Short mmCIF file of C-alpha atoms in Angstrom, two decimals:
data_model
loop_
_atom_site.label_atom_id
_atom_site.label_comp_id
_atom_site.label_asym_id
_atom_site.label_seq_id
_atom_site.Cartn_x
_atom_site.Cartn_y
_atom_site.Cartn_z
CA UNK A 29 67.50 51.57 109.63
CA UNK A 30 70.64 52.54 108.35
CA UNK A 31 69.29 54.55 105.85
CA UNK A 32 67.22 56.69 108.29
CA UNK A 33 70.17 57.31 110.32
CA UNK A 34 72.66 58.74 107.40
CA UNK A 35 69.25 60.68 106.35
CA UNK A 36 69.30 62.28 109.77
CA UNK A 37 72.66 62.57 110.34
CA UNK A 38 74.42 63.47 106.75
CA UNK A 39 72.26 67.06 106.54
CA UNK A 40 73.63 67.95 110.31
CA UNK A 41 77.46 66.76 109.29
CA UNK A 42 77.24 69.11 106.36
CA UNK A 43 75.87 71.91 108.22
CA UNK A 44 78.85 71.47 110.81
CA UNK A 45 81.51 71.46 108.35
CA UNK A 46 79.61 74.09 105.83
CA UNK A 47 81.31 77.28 107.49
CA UNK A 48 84.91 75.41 107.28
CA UNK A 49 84.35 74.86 103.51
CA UNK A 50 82.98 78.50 102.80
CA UNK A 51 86.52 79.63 104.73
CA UNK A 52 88.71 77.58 102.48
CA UNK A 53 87.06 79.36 99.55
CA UNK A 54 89.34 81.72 97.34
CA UNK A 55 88.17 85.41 97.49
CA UNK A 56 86.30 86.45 94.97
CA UNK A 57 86.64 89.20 92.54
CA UNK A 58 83.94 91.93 92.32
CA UNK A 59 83.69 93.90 88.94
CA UNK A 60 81.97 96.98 90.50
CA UNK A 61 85.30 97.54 92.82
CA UNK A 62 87.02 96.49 90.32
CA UNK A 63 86.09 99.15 87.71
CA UNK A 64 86.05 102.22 90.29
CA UNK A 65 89.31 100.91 91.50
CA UNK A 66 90.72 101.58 88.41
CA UNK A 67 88.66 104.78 88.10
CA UNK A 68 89.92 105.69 91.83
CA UNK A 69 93.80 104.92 90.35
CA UNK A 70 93.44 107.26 87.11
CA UNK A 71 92.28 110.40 89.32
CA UNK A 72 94.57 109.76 92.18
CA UNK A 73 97.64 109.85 89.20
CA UNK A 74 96.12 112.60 87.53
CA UNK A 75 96.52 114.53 90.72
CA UNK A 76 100.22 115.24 90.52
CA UNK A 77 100.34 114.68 86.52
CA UNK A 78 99.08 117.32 85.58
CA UNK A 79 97.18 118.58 88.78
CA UNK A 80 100.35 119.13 91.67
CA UNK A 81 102.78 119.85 88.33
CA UNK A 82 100.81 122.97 86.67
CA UNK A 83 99.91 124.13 90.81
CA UNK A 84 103.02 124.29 91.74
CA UNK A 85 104.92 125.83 88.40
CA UNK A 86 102.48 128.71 88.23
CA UNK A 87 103.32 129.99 91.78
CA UNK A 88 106.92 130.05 91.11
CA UNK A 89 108.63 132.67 89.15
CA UNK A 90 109.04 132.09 85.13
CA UNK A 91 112.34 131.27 84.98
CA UNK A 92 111.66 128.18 87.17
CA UNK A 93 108.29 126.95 85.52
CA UNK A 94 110.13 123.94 83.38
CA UNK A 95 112.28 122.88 86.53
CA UNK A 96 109.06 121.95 88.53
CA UNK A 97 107.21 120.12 85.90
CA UNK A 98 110.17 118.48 85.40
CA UNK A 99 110.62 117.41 89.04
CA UNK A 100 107.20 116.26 88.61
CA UNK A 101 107.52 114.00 85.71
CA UNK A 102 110.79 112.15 86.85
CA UNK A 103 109.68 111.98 90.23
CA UNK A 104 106.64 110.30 88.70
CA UNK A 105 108.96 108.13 86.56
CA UNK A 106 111.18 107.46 88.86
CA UNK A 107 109.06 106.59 91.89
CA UNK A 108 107.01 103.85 89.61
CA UNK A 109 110.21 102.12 88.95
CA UNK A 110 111.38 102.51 92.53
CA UNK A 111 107.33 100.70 93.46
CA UNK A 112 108.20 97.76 91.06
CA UNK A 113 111.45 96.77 92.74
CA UNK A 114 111.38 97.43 96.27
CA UNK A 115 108.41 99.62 97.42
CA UNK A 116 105.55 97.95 97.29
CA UNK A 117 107.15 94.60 99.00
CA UNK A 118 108.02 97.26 101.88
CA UNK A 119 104.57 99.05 102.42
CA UNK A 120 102.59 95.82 101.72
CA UNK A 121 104.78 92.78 102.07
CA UNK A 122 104.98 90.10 104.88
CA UNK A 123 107.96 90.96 106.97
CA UNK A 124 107.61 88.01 109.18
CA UNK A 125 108.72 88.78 112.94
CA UNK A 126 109.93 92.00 111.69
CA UNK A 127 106.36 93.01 110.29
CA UNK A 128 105.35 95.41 112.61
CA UNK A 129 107.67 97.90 111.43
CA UNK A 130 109.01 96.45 107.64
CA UNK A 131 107.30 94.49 105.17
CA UNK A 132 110.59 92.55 104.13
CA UNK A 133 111.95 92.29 100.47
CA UNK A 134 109.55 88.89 99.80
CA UNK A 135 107.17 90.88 97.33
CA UNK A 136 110.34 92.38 95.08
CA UNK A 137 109.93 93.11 91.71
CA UNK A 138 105.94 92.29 92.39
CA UNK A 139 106.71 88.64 92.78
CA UNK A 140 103.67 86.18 93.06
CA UNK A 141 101.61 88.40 91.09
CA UNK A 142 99.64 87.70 88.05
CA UNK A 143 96.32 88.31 86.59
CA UNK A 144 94.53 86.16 89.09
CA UNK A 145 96.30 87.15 92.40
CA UNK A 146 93.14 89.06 94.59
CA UNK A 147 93.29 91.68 97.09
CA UNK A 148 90.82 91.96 99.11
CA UNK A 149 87.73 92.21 95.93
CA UNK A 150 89.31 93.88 93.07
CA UNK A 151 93.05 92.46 91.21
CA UNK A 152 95.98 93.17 93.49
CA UNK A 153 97.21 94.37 90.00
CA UNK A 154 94.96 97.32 90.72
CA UNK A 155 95.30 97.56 94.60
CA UNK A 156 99.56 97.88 93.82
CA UNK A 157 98.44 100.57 91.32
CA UNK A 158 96.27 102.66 93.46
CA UNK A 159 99.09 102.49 96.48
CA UNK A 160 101.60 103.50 93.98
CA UNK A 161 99.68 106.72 92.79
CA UNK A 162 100.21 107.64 96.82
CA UNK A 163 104.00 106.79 96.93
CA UNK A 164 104.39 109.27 93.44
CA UNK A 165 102.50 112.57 94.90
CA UNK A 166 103.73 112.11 98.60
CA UNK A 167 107.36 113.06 97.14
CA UNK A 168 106.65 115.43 94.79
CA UNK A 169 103.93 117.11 97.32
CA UNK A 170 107.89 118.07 99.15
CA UNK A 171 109.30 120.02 95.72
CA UNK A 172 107.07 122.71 96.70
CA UNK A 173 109.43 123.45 100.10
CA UNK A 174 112.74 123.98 97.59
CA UNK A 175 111.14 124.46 94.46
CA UNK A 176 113.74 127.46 92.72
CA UNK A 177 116.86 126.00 94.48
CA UNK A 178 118.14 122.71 93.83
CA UNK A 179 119.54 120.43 91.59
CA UNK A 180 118.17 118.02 89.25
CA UNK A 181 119.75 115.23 90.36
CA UNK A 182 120.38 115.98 93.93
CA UNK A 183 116.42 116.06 93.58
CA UNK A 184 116.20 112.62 92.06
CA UNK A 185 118.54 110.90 94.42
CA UNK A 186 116.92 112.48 97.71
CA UNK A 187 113.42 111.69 96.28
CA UNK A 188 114.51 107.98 95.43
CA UNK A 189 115.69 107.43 99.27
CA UNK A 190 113.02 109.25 100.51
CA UNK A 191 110.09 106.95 99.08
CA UNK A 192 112.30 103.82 100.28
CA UNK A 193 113.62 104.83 103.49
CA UNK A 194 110.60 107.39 105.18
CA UNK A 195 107.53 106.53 102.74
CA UNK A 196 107.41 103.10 102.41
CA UNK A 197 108.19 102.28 106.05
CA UNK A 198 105.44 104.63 107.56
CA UNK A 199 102.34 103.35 104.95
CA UNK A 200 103.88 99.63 106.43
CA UNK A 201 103.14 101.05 109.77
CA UNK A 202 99.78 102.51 108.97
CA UNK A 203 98.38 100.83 105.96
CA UNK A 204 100.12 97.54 105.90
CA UNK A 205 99.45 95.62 109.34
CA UNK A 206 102.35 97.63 110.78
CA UNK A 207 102.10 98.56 114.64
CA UNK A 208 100.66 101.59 114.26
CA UNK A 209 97.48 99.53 112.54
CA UNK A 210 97.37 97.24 114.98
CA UNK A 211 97.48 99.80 117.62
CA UNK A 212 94.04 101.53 115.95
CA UNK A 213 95.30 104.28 114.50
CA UNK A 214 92.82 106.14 112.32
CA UNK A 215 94.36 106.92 109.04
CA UNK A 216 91.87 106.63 105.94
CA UNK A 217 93.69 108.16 103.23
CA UNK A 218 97.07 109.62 104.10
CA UNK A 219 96.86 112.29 106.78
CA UNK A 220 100.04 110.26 108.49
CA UNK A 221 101.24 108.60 105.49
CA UNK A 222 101.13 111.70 103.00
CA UNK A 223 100.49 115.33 104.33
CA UNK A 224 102.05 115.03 107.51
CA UNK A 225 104.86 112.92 106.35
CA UNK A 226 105.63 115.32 103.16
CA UNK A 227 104.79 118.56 105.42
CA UNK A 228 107.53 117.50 107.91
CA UNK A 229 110.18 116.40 105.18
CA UNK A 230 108.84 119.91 103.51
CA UNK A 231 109.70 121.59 106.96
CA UNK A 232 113.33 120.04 107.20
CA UNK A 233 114.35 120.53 103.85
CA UNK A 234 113.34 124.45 103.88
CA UNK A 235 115.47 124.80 107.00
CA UNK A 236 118.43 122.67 106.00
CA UNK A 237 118.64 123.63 102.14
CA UNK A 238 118.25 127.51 103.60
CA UNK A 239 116.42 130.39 102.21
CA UNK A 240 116.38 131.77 98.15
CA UNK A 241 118.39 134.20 97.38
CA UNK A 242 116.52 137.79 98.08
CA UNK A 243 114.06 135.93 100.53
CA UNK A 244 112.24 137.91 102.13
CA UNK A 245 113.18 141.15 100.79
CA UNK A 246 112.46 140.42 97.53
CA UNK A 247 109.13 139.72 95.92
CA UNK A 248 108.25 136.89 94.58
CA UNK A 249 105.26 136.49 93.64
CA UNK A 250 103.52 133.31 91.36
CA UNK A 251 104.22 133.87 87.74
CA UNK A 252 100.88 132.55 86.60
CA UNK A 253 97.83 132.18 88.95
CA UNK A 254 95.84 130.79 85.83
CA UNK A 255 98.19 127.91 85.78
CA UNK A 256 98.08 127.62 89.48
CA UNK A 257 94.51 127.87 89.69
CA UNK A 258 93.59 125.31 86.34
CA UNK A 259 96.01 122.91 88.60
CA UNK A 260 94.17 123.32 91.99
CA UNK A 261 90.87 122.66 90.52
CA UNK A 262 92.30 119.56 89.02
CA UNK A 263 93.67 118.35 92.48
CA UNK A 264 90.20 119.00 93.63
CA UNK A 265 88.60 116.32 91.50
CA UNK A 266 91.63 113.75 91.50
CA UNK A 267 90.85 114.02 95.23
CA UNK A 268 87.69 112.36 95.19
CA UNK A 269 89.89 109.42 93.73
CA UNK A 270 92.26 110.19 96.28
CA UNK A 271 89.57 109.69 99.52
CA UNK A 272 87.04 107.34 98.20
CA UNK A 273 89.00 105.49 96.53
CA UNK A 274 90.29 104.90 99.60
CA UNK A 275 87.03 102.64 100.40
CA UNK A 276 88.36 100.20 98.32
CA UNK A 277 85.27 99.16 97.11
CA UNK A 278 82.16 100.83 95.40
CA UNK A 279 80.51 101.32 98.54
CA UNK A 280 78.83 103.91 101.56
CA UNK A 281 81.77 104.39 102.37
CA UNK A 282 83.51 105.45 98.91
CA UNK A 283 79.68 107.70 98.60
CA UNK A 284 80.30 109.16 102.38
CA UNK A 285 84.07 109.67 101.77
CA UNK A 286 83.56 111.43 98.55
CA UNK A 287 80.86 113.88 100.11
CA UNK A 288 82.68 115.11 103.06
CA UNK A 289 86.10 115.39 101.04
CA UNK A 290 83.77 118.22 98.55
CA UNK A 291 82.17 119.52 102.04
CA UNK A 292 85.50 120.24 103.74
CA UNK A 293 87.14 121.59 100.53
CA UNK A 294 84.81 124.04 99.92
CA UNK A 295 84.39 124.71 104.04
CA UNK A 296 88.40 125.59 103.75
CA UNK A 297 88.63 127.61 100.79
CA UNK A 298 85.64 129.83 102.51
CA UNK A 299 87.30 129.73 105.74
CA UNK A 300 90.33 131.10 104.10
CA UNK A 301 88.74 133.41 102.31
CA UNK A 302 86.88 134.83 104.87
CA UNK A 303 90.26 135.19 107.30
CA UNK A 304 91.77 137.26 104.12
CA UNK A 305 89.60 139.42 104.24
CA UNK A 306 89.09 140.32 107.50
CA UNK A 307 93.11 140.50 107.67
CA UNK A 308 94.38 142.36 104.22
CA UNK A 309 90.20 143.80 103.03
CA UNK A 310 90.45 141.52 100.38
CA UNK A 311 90.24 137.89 99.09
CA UNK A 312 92.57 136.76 96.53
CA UNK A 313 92.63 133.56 94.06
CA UNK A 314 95.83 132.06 95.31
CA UNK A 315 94.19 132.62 99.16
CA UNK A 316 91.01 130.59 98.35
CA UNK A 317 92.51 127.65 96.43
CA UNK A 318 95.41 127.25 98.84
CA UNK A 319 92.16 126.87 101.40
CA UNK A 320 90.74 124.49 99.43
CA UNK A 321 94.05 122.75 99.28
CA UNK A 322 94.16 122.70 103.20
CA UNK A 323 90.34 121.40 103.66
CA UNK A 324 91.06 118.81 101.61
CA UNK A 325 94.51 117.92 102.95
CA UNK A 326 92.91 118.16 106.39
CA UNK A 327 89.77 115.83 105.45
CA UNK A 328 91.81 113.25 104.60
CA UNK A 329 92.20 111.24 107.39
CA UNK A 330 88.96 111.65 108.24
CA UNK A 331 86.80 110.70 105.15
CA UNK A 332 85.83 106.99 105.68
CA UNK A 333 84.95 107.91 108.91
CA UNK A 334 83.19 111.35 110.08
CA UNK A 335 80.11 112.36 107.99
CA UNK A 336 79.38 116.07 107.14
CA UNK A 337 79.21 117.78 110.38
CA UNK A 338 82.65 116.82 111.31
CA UNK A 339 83.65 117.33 107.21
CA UNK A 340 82.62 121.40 107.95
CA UNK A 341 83.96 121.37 111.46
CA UNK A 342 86.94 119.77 110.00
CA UNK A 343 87.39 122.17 107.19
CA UNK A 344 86.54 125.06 108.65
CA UNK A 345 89.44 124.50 111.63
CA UNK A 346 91.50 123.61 108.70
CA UNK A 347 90.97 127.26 106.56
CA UNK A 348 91.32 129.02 109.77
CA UNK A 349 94.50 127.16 110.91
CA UNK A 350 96.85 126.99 107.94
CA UNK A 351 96.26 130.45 107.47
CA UNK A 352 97.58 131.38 109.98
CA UNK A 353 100.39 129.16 109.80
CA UNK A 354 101.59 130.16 107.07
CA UNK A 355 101.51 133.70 107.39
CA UNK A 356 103.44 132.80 110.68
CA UNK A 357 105.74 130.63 108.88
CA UNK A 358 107.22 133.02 106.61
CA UNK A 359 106.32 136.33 108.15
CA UNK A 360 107.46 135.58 111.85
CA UNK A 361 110.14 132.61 111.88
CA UNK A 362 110.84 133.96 108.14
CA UNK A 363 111.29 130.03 107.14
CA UNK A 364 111.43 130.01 103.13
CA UNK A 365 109.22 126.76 102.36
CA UNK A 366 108.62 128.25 99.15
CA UNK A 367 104.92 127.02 98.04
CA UNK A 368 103.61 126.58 101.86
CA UNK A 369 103.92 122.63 102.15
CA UNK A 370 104.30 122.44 105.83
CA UNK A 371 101.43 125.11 106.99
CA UNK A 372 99.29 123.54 104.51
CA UNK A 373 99.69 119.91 104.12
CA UNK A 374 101.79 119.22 107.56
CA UNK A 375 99.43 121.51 109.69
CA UNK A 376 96.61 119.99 108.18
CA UNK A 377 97.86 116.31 108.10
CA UNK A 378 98.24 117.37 112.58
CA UNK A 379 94.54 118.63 112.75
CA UNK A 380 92.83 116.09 110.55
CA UNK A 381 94.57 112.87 112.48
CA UNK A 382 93.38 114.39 115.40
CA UNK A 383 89.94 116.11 115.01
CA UNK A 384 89.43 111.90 113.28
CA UNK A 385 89.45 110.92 116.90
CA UNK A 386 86.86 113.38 118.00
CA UNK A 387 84.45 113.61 114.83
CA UNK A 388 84.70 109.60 114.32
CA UNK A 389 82.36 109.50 117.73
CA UNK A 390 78.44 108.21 116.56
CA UNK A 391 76.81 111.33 118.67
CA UNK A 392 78.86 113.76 116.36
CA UNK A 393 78.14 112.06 112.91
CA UNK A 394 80.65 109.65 112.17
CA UNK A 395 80.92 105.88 112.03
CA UNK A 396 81.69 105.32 116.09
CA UNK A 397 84.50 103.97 117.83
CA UNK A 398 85.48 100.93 117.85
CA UNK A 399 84.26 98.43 120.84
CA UNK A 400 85.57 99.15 124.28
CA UNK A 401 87.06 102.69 122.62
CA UNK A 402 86.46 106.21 124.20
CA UNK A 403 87.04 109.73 122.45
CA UNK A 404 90.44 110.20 124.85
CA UNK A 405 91.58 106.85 124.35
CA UNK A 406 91.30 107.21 120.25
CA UNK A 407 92.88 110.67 120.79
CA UNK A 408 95.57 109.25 122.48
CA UNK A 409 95.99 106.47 119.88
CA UNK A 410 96.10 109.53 117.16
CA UNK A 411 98.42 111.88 118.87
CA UNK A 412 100.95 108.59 119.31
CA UNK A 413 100.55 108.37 115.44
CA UNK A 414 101.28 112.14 114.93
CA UNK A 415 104.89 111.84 116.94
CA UNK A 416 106.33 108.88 115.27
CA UNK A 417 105.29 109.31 111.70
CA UNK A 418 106.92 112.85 112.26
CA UNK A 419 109.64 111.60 114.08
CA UNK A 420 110.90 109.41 111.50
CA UNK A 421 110.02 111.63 108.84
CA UNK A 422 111.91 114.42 110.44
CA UNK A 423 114.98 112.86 111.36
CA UNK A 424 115.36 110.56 108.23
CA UNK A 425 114.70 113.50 106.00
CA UNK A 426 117.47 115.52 107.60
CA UNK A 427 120.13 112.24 107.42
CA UNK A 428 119.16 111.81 103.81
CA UNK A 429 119.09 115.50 102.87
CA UNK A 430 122.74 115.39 104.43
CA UNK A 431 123.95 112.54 102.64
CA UNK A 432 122.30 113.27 99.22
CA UNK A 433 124.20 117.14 99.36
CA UNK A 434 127.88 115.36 100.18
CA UNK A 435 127.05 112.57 97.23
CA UNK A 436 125.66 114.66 94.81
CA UNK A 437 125.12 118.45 96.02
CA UNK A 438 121.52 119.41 96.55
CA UNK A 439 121.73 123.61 96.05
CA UNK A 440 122.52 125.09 93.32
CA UNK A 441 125.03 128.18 93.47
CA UNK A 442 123.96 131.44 93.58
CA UNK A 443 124.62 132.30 89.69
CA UNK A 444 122.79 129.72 88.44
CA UNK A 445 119.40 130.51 91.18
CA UNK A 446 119.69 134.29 89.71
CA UNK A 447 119.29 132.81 86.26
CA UNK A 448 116.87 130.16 86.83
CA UNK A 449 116.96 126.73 86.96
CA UNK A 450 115.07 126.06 83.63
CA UNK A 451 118.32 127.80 81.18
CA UNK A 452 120.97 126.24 84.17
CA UNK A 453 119.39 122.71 84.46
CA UNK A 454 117.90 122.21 81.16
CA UNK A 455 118.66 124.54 78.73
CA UNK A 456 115.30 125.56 77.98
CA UNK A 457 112.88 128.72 79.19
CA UNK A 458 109.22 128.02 79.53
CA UNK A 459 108.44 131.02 77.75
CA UNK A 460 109.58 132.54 74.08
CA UNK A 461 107.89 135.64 73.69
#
């Protein structure tokens, strides 16, 4: 009799407490994310070293090429350092009751992880490797607003506080169960968090650091659109890293996010191209990769979650757009961002957050809303996203450009800008012909 009953009962006691167990279980690593994780981190790195580096030193004039491959490298140095200690604890930490808008010092110096700690699938080795290929270009994306104009180590020091103080915060917010998360906030790969964060900083530091000397009435055109262009192809491939990756995992979602990133680079750069020449009668090679730049800028947000009719809509707006903004830019308000940061990456991080909201719907393409969700209410979710992250960008940007220039100096004096900053700052010249 007994037996019978623990028969019956034993096989229903272990189905009731099955799900509990399964719960308790450790996640579980997964070599396939694993390996494209680390794939994903390579590309995403290779985008500003050597991609961002050779893009921007061929469009400004010789004398300057060394200075911004320099910028480049130390910000790349310095930034990974800068991760270790504090960053990553601030993006991706546990802030406790402050965690909606800080992620609290508790993760400093990468504490609590080894070779077995687990994010998500893949090593949170890997995961704090990817994030910190994001916190090195987002910075150096802002060079090209005062590349030819400022000092090494006014550079350095803004760049440092700038990652701490404005980046880390706003991938918290976005990325790291901060209140802009939890709010819904559509943000796949770093519309908010890079392009519109950098474009804004970009914006700010043009305007407070002031124009080069001879802008606008002398030329000054790229020195080498070979360099410029080898650099802008490389971007376009480390952006596949940069998007799918994104996925964190080898999934249809990393596969969907790759195509549309291609689709609305290629959709820009056309778009671009086409607006040149109907404007000026002819296309030129720094026109249709700066396109490409802005379809894939533009994309961003929106790659884990429109599919390709929303990636050409979304590129498309994006080609037409920037172009005109930064012809506007310059030409108009005569504001001296000197490789087009804001119009491009700025402008584009605006109309990708929000054309996420409206290409994101099921009937257009994309993945759907989430339950209980309509297109305005996601807009309105998106547009909330757009004002603060450029809020804080703007006004932290303009505190810390203020503070860095009374510490340190940020501009260099006229003299040394007429001689260029590779023979003032380093003592070396690109070129020895």
């Amino acid at each position: 009799m007994i037996a019978r009953t623990l028969t019956a009962v034993l096989p229903a006691l272990f189905l009731l407490f099955a799900p509990c167990a399964g719960a308790a279980e450790p996640p579980k690593l997964d070599a396939a994310n694993t390996a494209w994780m680390i794939s994903a981190s390579v590309l995403v790195l290779f985008m500003t070293l050597p991609g961002l580096a050779l893009f921007y030193a061929g469009l400004v004039r010789a004398k300057n090429v060394l200075s911004v491959l320099m910028q480049c490298f130390a910000i790349t140095c310095t930034v990974t350092l800068a991760w270790v200690v504090l960053g990553y604890s601030i993006a991706f930490g546990d802030g406790g009751g402050a965690n909606a808008w800080f992620g609290g010092f508790g993760r400093a110096f990468l504490a609590g992880m080894d070779v077995k700690a687990v994010k998500g699938s893949i090593p949170e080795t890997v995961f704090a490797m990817f994030q910190l290929t994001f916190a090195i270009i987002t910075p150096a994306l802002v060079i090209g607003a005062y590349a030819e104009r400022v000092r090494f180590g006014g550079m350095l020091v803004f760049s440092l506080l700038w990652l701490l103080l404005v980046y880390c915060p706003i991938a918290h917010w976005v990325w790291g169960d901060g209140w802009l998360q939890k709010m819904g906030v559509m943000d796949f790969a770093g519309g908010l968090v890079v392009h519109l964060n950098a474009g804004v900083a970009a914006l700010v530091c043009a305007l407070v650091l002031g124009k080069r000397r001879g802008f606008p009435e002398t030329a000054m055109p790229p020195h080498n659109m070979t360099m410029t262009v080898t650099g802008a192809c490389m971007l376009w491939v480390g952006w596949f890293g940069f998007n799918a990756g994104s996925a964190l995992a080898a999934d249809g979602a990393a596969g969907m996010a790759m195509l549309v990133t291609h689709v609305g680079a290629a959709t820009g750069a056309l778009a671009w191209l086409v607006c040149e020449t109907l404007r000026y009668g002819k296309p030129s090679v720094l026109g249709v990769v700066t396109g490409m730049v802005a379809g894939l800028g533009t994309i961003t947000p929106a790659s884990g979650f429109v599919g390709p009719l929303g990636a050409i809509a979304i590129g498309g707006t994006a080609g037409v757009i920037c172009f005109f903004a930064t012809s506007y830019l310059k030409r108009r308000l005569g504001v001296d961002d000197s490789l087009d940061v804001f119009p491009v990456h700025g402008v584009g991080g605006v109309l990708g957050t929000l054309l996420t909201g409206v290409f994101v719907s099921a009937a257009l393409g994309g993945i759907g809303y989430p339950e209980k969700v309509t297109m305005g209410g996601q807009l309105l979710v998106q547009f909330t996203g757009v004002l603060a992250v450029g809020a804080w960008s703007g006004v932290l940007t303009w505190i810390l450009l203020k503070l860095t220039d009374a510490v340190v100096g940020m501009r260099v004096d006229a003299d040394e800008e007429t001689e260029g900053l590779d023979t003032v700052l380093h003592n070396e010249k690109g070129y020895n012909l």
